[in-house]
Amino acid sequence: MSVLVRRSALTLAAPPNQSTLQSKCSRIVCKPTKAYALPNFQMVCNVALIGVGLVGSSVVSQLSSPSLAKIFKIISLSNSKHTLSLSPSSPSLPAAQLLSLLPSSSQPLPTTCSHPGATYSPAVPSTLIKDFAAAARQSKTSTILIDCTSDLSVTELYPIAISSGLSVVTPNKKGFSSSNQLWEKILEAQQAPGAGLVYLEATVGAGLPIISTLRDLVKTGDEVTKIEGVLSGTLSYIFNEFSKPGGSGGKGQKFSEIVKIAKANGYTEPHPADDLSGSDVARKLTILSRLLSASPSSLPSLPALPEGYASLSTETLIPAALANIATGEEFVAKLPEFDGEFDKLNAEAEAAGEVLRYVGVIERETGTVKCGLQRYPSAHPFASSLSGSDNIIAFHTARYSTRPLIVQGAGAGADVTAMGVVADAIKVAERTGVRVHL
């Protein structure tokens, strides 16, 4: 969902008087009719994509689908070392063939390409953005910069890109959850004449409509009093397995065993401590808090979060003795030494008929923005409705006061994240004048 995009004022001319209106109507009736001129819609939207990993590759595949290939023209693909540039007039290619033209970052930069209109250059994002902006102004074609990296340095270029007329669509959380200084620059860039749009749905819930739901609530005048949710697919899986409704009587899997399985199945980062630190949840919570704070409200203000996610109260699940373990393998090998601590927490929750969940919470009345372990009754949706690595988020509002508005589903994975990115790209295309028929 777009972030604080400036809306142009619509000025209506004063209505003509009755006699003038009747005279004009008479002339319209008497004169031969002329063909109605349709608005000057764009036919295509250019896309420059940085970061061609699992999510980026899936974005390319989805943009190349039959329903979207006529709407989006991919003009550039970049990894950490190389950029493949394609002339907007060159023929489009199937996703697999297009991706095959970009060599991996470990390979040398090619000097020629068999595809007509394709060239190679070193990947320098700042130069690419300036070139894309200049080309967009010259061709008067909407251009979307899709950032599928997790690189902070790329997000630091967003203000330049946006103020130059490029729209930004991204699942990269870092630009919106780091320092308040960068956040403010991104907001200010949207005030520039001809500024591009910004869509970041996939930063919080992958393909889940979390940011768009929040925006719809506040823009229609609802008061959001509290947001709480399981926002990490990894931590969702771990605690869905470790702390189940009804309990296990101490006979369930150990915490360390579940983390080991999660790592083996690719649910965690290569170093599980990156997930157990809670930083991913803190970044997502920072984004939601900033978006919520940007809308007028009669409720108390939320914390300013000057250092972004680092300003949050974040409970880490990393045992202190393992805080400086360098490798994921060593971390998993030593984690069983601390199973007793997690067993104790789980037993206390079971005795109260509750489960453990790692959640993020924003509460307007108390000005609270925090993430950590919380206990929920076994009948609570966070306990009974979750399975696997699902995310779930509850919006408590003035309208949804009796029962919260709940969004639930897969919150991770390349294909669903790419879906969130592509859906945002479609919104940009529609808002910049491309006719989208799906």
Coordinates of C-alpha atoms in Angstrom, one line a residue:
M1 CA 0.0 0.0 0.0
S2 CA 1.3 3.4 -0.8
V3 CA 2.8 5.5 1.9
L4 CA 1.8 9.1 2.4
V5 CA 1.5 9.8 -1.3
R6 CA 0.5 13.4 -1.9
R7 CA -3.0 13.8 -3.4
S8 CA -3.6 16.7 -5.9
A9 CA -6.5 19.0 -5.1
L10 CA -9.4 18.9 -7.5
T11 CA -10.7 22.3 -8.5
L12 CA -14.2 22.5 -9.8
A13 CA -15.3 25.5 -12.0
A14 CA -18.3 27.4 -10.9
P15 CA -21.5 26.2 -12.6
P16 CA -22.9 28.3 -15.5
N17 CA -26.2 30.1 -15.1
Q18 CA -29.4 28.4 -16.4
S19 CA -29.7 30.4 -19.6
T20 CA -26.1 29.8 -20.6
L21 CA -26.5 26.1 -19.8
Q22 CA -29.6 25.9 -22.0
S23 CA -27.9 27.7 -24.9
K24 CA -24.9 25.3 -24.7
C25 CA -27.2 22.3 -24.6
S26 CA -29.1 23.6 -27.8
R27 CA -25.8 24.0 -29.7
I28 CA -24.7 20.5 -28.6
V29 CA -28.0 19.0 -29.9
C30 CA -27.9 20.8 -33.2
K31 CA -24.3 20.2 -34.2
P32 CA -23.1 16.8 -35.6
T33 CA -21.4 14.7 -33.0
K34 CA -17.7 14.0 -33.1
A35 CA -15.9 10.9 -32.0
Y36 CA -15.1 11.0 -28.3
A37 CA -11.3 11.2 -27.6
L38 CA -10.3 8.6 -25.0
P39 CA -7.8 9.7 -22.3
N40 CA -4.2 9.2 -23.2
F41 CA -3.5 6.1 -21.2
Q42 CA 0.0 4.5 -21.2
M43 CA 0.3 1.1 -22.7
V44 CA 3.3 -0.2 -20.6
C45 CA 5.2 0.4 -17.4
N46 CA 8.9 -0.1 -17.3
V47 CA 10.5 -2.1 -14.5
A48 CA 14.1 -2.1 -13.2
L49 CA 14.8 -4.8 -10.7
I50 CA 17.7 -4.9 -8.3
G51 CA 18.3 -8.2 -6.5
V52 CA 17.6 -11.3 -8.5
G53 CA 17.6 -14.0 -5.7
L54 CA 14.7 -16.2 -4.9
V55 CA 12.2 -13.4 -4.5
G56 CA 13.5 -11.4 -7.4
S57 CA 13.5 -14.3 -9.7
S58 CA 9.9 -15.1 -8.7
V59 CA 9.0 -11.4 -9.4
V60 CA 10.4 -11.8 -12.9
S61 CA 8.4 -14.9 -13.5
Q62 CA 5.2 -13.3 -12.3
L63 CA 5.7 -10.1 -14.3
S64 CA 6.3 -12.3 -17.4
S65 CA 3.0 -14.2 -17.0
P66 CA 0.6 -13.8 -20.0
S67 CA -1.7 -11.4 -18.1
L68 CA 1.1 -9.1 -17.1
A69 CA 3.7 -9.3 -19.9
K70 CA 1.8 -6.8 -22.0
I71 CA 1.7 -4.3 -19.1
F72 CA 5.3 -4.5 -17.7
K73 CA 8.5 -4.2 -19.6
I74 CA 11.6 -5.3 -17.7
I75 CA 14.4 -3.0 -18.8
S76 CA 17.0 -3.9 -16.3
L77 CA 18.1 -6.8 -13.9
S78 CA 20.9 -6.4 -11.4
N79 CA 22.7 -8.6 -8.9
S80 CA 25.4 -7.5 -6.6
K81 CA 28.0 -7.3 -9.4
H82 CA 26.4 -7.1 -12.8
T83 CA 23.5 -5.2 -14.5
L84 CA 21.7 -6.4 -17.6
S85 CA 20.1 -3.5 -19.5
L86 CA 17.5 -4.1 -22.1
S87 CA 16.2 -1.6 -24.7
P88 CA 12.5 -0.9 -24.1
S89 CA 12.0 -1.6 -27.8
S90 CA 13.7 -5.0 -27.7
P91 CA 11.5 -8.1 -27.9
S92 CA 10.3 -9.5 -24.5
L93 CA 11.6 -12.9 -23.4
P94 CA 10.2 -15.7 -21.2
A95 CA 11.3 -15.4 -17.6
A96 CA 13.7 -18.3 -17.7
Q97 CA 15.5 -17.0 -20.8
L98 CA 15.6 -13.5 -19.4
L99 CA 17.1 -14.6 -16.1
S100 CA 19.7 -16.8 -17.9
L101 CA 21.1 -13.6 -19.6
L102 CA 22.3 -12.2 -16.2
P103 CA 25.5 -14.0 -15.1
S104 CA 25.9 -14.8 -11.4
S105 CA 27.9 -12.3 -9.3
S106 CA 30.7 -14.8 -9.2
Q107 CA 31.2 -14.8 -12.9
P108 CA 33.0 -12.1 -15.0
L109 CA 31.1 -9.3 -16.6
P110 CA 30.3 -10.3 -20.2
T111 CA 31.2 -7.9 -23.0
T112 CA 28.5 -9.0 -25.5
C113 CA 25.0 -10.5 -25.4
S114 CA 23.2 -12.6 -28.0
H115 CA 19.9 -10.8 -27.3
P116 CA 19.3 -7.7 -29.4
G117 CA 19.2 -4.5 -27.4
A118 CA 20.9 -6.0 -24.4
T119 CA 24.0 -4.7 -22.8
Y120 CA 26.0 -5.3 -19.6
S121 CA 27.6 -3.0 -17.1
P122 CA 28.9 -3.1 -13.5
A123 CA 26.1 -2.9 -11.0
V124 CA 26.2 0.6 -9.5
P125 CA 22.7 1.3 -8.1
S126 CA 23.3 5.1 -7.8
T127 CA 24.2 5.4 -11.5
L128 CA 21.4 3.1 -12.5
I129 CA 18.8 5.3 -10.7
K130 CA 20.0 8.5 -12.4
D131 CA 20.0 6.8 -15.8
F132 CA 16.5 5.3 -15.3
A133 CA 15.1 8.7 -14.1
A134 CA 16.5 10.5 -17.1
A135 CA 15.2 7.9 -19.5
A136 CA 11.7 8.0 -17.9
R137 CA 11.6 11.8 -18.2
Q138 CA 12.6 11.6 -21.8
S139 CA 10.2 8.8 -22.8
K140 CA 7.4 10.0 -20.4
T141 CA 7.0 6.4 -19.4
S142 CA 6.3 5.3 -15.9
T143 CA 9.3 3.4 -14.4
I144 CA 9.2 1.2 -11.3
L145 CA 12.3 0.5 -9.3
I146 CA 11.8 -2.9 -7.6
D147 CA 14.3 -3.5 -4.8
C148 CA 14.4 -7.2 -3.8
T149 CA 17.7 -6.9 -1.9
S150 CA 18.1 -6.7 1.8
D151 CA 20.7 -4.0 1.4
L152 CA 20.5 -0.8 3.5
S153 CA 22.7 1.0 1.0
V154 CA 20.1 0.5 -1.8
T155 CA 17.3 1.9 0.4
E156 CA 19.4 5.0 1.1
L157 CA 18.9 5.8 -2.6
Y158 CA 15.1 5.8 -2.4
P159 CA 14.8 9.5 -1.7
I160 CA 16.8 10.3 -4.9
A161 CA 14.8 7.7 -6.9
I162 CA 11.4 9.0 -5.7
S163 CA 12.1 12.7 -6.0
S164 CA 13.4 12.0 -9.6
G165 CA 10.1 10.5 -10.6
L166 CA 10.8 6.8 -10.2
S167 CA 8.3 4.7 -8.2
V168 CA 9.6 2.3 -5.6
V169 CA 8.2 -1.1 -4.8
T170 CA 10.0 -3.3 -2.4
P171 CA 10.0 -6.1 0.2
N172 CA 13.2 -4.6 1.7
K173 CA 12.3 -3.6 5.3
K174 CA 15.5 -1.7 6.0
G175 CA 14.7 1.6 4.5
F176 CA 11.5 2.0 6.5
S177 CA 12.7 0.5 9.8
S178 CA 16.1 2.0 10.2
S179 CA 17.0 5.6 11.4
N180 CA 14.2 8.2 11.6
Q181 CA 16.5 10.4 9.4
L182 CA 16.2 8.0 6.4
W183 CA 12.4 7.6 7.0
E184 CA 11.9 11.4 7.0
K185 CA 14.0 11.7 3.8
I186 CA 11.7 9.2 2.1
L187 CA 8.6 11.0 3.2
E188 CA 10.1 14.4 2.0
A189 CA 11.0 13.0 -1.4
Q190 CA 7.3 12.2 -2.0
Q191 CA 6.6 15.9 -1.8
A192 CA 8.8 16.8 -4.8
P193 CA 7.1 17.8 -8.0
G194 CA 6.5 14.7 -10.2
A195 CA 7.6 12.4 -7.4
G196 CA 7.2 8.7 -7.8
L197 CA 5.0 6.5 -5.7
V198 CA 6.0 4.2 -2.9
Y199 CA 4.5 0.7 -2.1
L200 CA 5.9 -1.6 0.6
E201 CA 3.2 -4.2 1.3
A202 CA 5.6 -7.1 1.2
T203 CA 7.9 -5.6 3.9
V204 CA 5.6 -6.8 6.7
G205 CA 3.5 -9.7 5.6
A206 CA 4.9 -10.9 2.3
G207 CA 1.7 -11.3 0.3
L208 CA -0.7 -10.7 3.2
P209 CA -2.7 -7.5 3.0
I210 CA -1.4 -6.0 6.3
I211 CA -0.2 -2.5 5.3
S212 CA -3.1 -2.0 2.9
T213 CA -5.6 -3.0 5.6
L214 CA -4.0 -0.6 8.1
R215 CA -4.1 2.2 5.5
D216 CA -7.7 1.5 4.6
L217 CA -8.7 1.6 8.3
V218 CA -7.0 4.9 9.1
K219 CA -7.8 6.7 5.8
T220 CA -11.5 5.9 6.3
G221 CA -11.4 7.5 9.8
D222 CA -11.2 4.5 12.0
E223 CA -9.1 4.7 15.2
V224 CA -6.6 1.9 15.6
T225 CA -6.2 1.3 19.3
K226 CA -4.0 -1.8 19.2
I227 CA -2.1 -4.0 16.8
E228 CA -0.8 -7.3 17.8
G229 CA 0.5 -10.2 15.8
V230 CA 2.8 -13.1 15.1
L231 CA 4.9 -11.5 12.4
S232 CA 7.7 -14.0 12.0
G233 CA 7.1 -17.1 10.0
T234 CA 10.1 -18.7 11.6
L235 CA 9.1 -18.0 15.2
S236 CA 5.5 -18.9 14.4
Y237 CA 6.6 -22.4 13.3
I238 CA 8.9 -22.8 16.3
F239 CA 6.3 -22.0 18.9
N240 CA 3.4 -23.7 17.1
E241 CA 5.5 -26.9 17.5
F242 CA 6.9 -26.2 20.9
S243 CA 3.8 -24.8 22.8
K244 CA 0.6 -26.4 21.6
P245 CA -3.0 -25.8 22.9
G246 CA -3.8 -28.5 25.5
G247 CA -0.1 -28.9 26.3
S248 CA 2.2 -31.9 25.9
G249 CA 2.7 -32.8 29.5
G250 CA 6.4 -32.3 29.2
K251 CA 6.6 -34.9 26.5
G252 CA 6.8 -32.7 23.4
Q253 CA 9.9 -31.9 21.4
K254 CA 12.6 -29.8 22.9
F255 CA 13.1 -26.2 21.9
S256 CA 16.5 -26.9 20.4
E257 CA 15.2 -29.9 18.4
I258 CA 12.6 -27.7 16.8
V259 CA 15.1 -25.0 15.9
K260 CA 17.4 -27.6 14.4
I261 CA 14.6 -29.0 12.3
A262 CA 13.5 -25.5 11.2
K263 CA 17.1 -24.7 10.1
A264 CA 17.3 -28.0 8.2
N265 CA 14.1 -27.2 6.4
G266 CA 15.2 -23.7 5.5
Y267 CA 12.7 -21.9 7.8
T268 CA 15.4 -20.0 9.6
E269 CA 18.3 -17.8 8.5
P270 CA 21.6 -19.7 8.0
H271 CA 22.3 -18.5 11.6
P272 CA 19.2 -19.1 13.7
A273 CA 20.2 -16.4 16.1
D274 CA 19.2 -13.9 13.4
D275 CA 15.6 -15.1 13.9
L276 CA 15.7 -15.7 17.6
S277 CA 17.0 -12.1 18.2
G278 CA 13.5 -10.8 17.4
S279 CA 15.0 -8.1 15.1
D280 CA 12.9 -9.2 12.1
V281 CA 9.7 -8.7 14.2
A282 CA 11.0 -5.4 15.5
R283 CA 11.6 -4.1 11.9
K284 CA 8.1 -5.0 10.9
L285 CA 6.6 -3.4 14.0
T286 CA 8.6 -0.2 13.4
I287 CA 7.1 0.1 9.9
L288 CA 3.5 -0.4 11.2
S289 CA 4.2 2.1 14.1
R290 CA 5.5 4.7 11.7
L291 CA 2.6 4.3 9.3
L292 CA 0.1 4.5 12.1
S293 CA 1.8 7.6 13.6
A294 CA 1.7 9.4 10.2
S295 CA -2.1 9.6 10.4
P296 CA -4.0 12.1 12.6
S297 CA -5.4 10.6 15.8
S298 CA -6.9 11.8 19.0
L299 CA -5.1 9.0 20.8
P300 CA -1.7 9.4 22.6
S301 CA 1.3 9.5 20.3
L302 CA 3.5 6.5 19.8
P303 CA 7.3 6.6 20.4
A304 CA 9.4 8.4 17.8
L305 CA 11.8 5.5 17.4
P306 CA 14.8 7.7 16.3
E307 CA 17.0 4.6 15.6
G308 CA 14.1 2.6 14.1
Y309 CA 13.9 -1.0 15.2
A310 CA 16.9 -0.6 17.4
S311 CA 14.8 1.8 19.6
L312 CA 12.2 -0.8 20.3
S313 CA 11.8 -2.9 23.4
T314 CA 12.8 -6.3 21.9
E315 CA 13.0 -9.5 23.8
T316 CA 15.7 -11.8 22.5
L317 CA 15.4 -15.6 22.7
I318 CA 19.2 -16.0 22.3
P319 CA 20.7 -17.4 25.6
A320 CA 23.3 -14.9 26.8
A321 CA 26.1 -17.5 26.7
L322 CA 25.4 -18.0 22.9
A323 CA 25.2 -14.4 22.0
N324 CA 28.6 -14.3 20.3
I325 CA 28.6 -17.7 18.6
A326 CA 29.9 -17.1 15.1
T327 CA 28.3 -20.0 13.1
G328 CA 24.8 -21.3 12.8
E329 CA 26.1 -24.9 13.2
E330 CA 27.8 -24.2 16.5
F331 CA 24.8 -22.3 17.7
V332 CA 22.4 -25.2 17.0
A333 CA 24.9 -27.7 18.6
K334 CA 25.0 -25.7 21.9
L335 CA 21.4 -24.7 22.1
P336 CA 20.3 -28.0 23.9
E337 CA 22.2 -26.8 27.0
F338 CA 19.5 -24.2 27.5
D339 CA 16.4 -26.4 26.9
G340 CA 15.6 -26.3 30.6
E341 CA 14.9 -22.6 30.5
F342 CA 12.4 -22.9 27.7
D343 CA 10.8 -26.0 29.2
K344 CA 10.2 -24.0 32.4
L345 CA 8.5 -21.2 30.5
N346 CA 6.3 -23.6 28.6
A347 CA 5.3 -25.6 31.7
E348 CA 4.2 -22.4 33.4
A349 CA 2.1 -21.5 30.4
E350 CA 0.6 -25.0 30.2
A351 CA -0.3 -25.0 33.9
A352 CA -2.4 -21.8 33.2
G353 CA -4.1 -23.3 30.1
E354 CA -2.0 -21.0 27.9
V355 CA 0.5 -21.2 25.1
L356 CA 3.7 -19.2 24.3
R357 CA 3.8 -17.0 21.2
Y358 CA 6.4 -14.4 20.0
V359 CA 4.4 -11.4 19.1
G360 CA 4.7 -7.7 18.3
V361 CA 2.4 -5.2 20.0
I362 CA 1.5 -1.6 19.3
E363 CA -0.8 -0.1 21.9
R364 CA -1.9 3.5 21.4
E365 CA -3.3 4.2 24.9
T366 CA -0.1 3.3 26.7
G367 CA 2.3 4.4 23.9
T368 CA 3.7 0.9 23.8
V369 CA 5.7 -0.6 20.9
K370 CA 7.4 -3.9 21.9
C371 CA 8.0 -7.4 20.8
G372 CA 8.6 -10.5 22.9
L373 CA 7.2 -13.7 24.3
Q374 CA 3.6 -13.5 25.5
R375 CA 1.1 -16.1 26.8
Y376 CA -2.3 -16.5 25.3
P377 CA -5.3 -18.7 26.3
S378 CA -5.6 -21.9 24.4
A379 CA -8.9 -20.7 22.8
H380 CA -7.3 -17.5 21.5
P381 CA -6.8 -17.2 17.7
F382 CA -3.1 -16.9 18.2
A383 CA -3.1 -20.3 19.9
S384 CA -5.8 -22.2 18.1
S385 CA -5.8 -20.8 14.6
L386 CA -2.1 -20.9 13.8
S387 CA -0.3 -23.8 12.1
G388 CA 3.0 -24.2 10.3
S389 CA 4.7 -20.9 9.6
D390 CA 1.6 -18.8 9.3
N391 CA 1.5 -15.1 10.3
I392 CA -1.5 -13.6 12.0
I393 CA -2.2 -10.0 13.0
A394 CA -5.2 -8.5 14.8
F395 CA -6.3 -4.9 14.4
H396 CA -8.2 -3.6 17.4
T397 CA -10.1 -0.4 16.3
A398 CA -13.1 1.7 17.2
R399 CA -15.1 -0.1 14.6
Y400 CA -13.7 -3.5 15.3
S401 CA -14.0 -3.1 19.1
T402 CA -15.9 -6.3 20.0
R403 CA -13.8 -8.7 17.9
P404 CA -10.6 -7.5 16.1
L405 CA -10.1 -7.6 12.4
I406 CA -7.7 -10.5 11.8
V407 CA -5.5 -11.2 8.8
Q408 CA -3.8 -14.6 8.6
G409 CA -1.9 -16.7 6.1
A410 CA 1.6 -17.5 4.8
G411 CA 3.9 -14.6 5.7
A412 CA 7.1 -15.9 4.1
G413 CA 8.3 -17.7 1.0
A414 CA 9.6 -16.5 -2.3
D415 CA 6.3 -16.9 -4.3
V416 CA 4.0 -15.2 -1.8
T417 CA 6.5 -12.4 -1.2
A418 CA 6.8 -11.9 -4.9
M419 CA 3.0 -11.8 -5.2
G420 CA 2.9 -8.9 -2.7
V421 CA 5.6 -7.1 -4.7
V422 CA 3.9 -7.7 -8.1
A423 CA 0.5 -6.7 -6.7
D424 CA 2.1 -3.4 -5.6
A425 CA 3.6 -2.9 -9.1
I426 CA 0.1 -3.3 -10.5
K427 CA -1.2 -0.6 -8.2
V428 CA 1.6 1.7 -9.4
A429 CA 0.8 0.9 -13.1
E430 CA -2.8 1.7 -12.5
R431 CA -2.2 5.0 -10.7
T432 CA 0.3 6.2 -13.4
G433 CA -2.1 5.7 -16.3
V434 CA -1.5 2.1 -17.5
R435 CA -4.7 0.3 -18.4
V436 CA -4.7 -3.0 -16.4
H437 CA -7.2 -5.6 -17.5
L438 CA -7.0 -8.8 -15.4

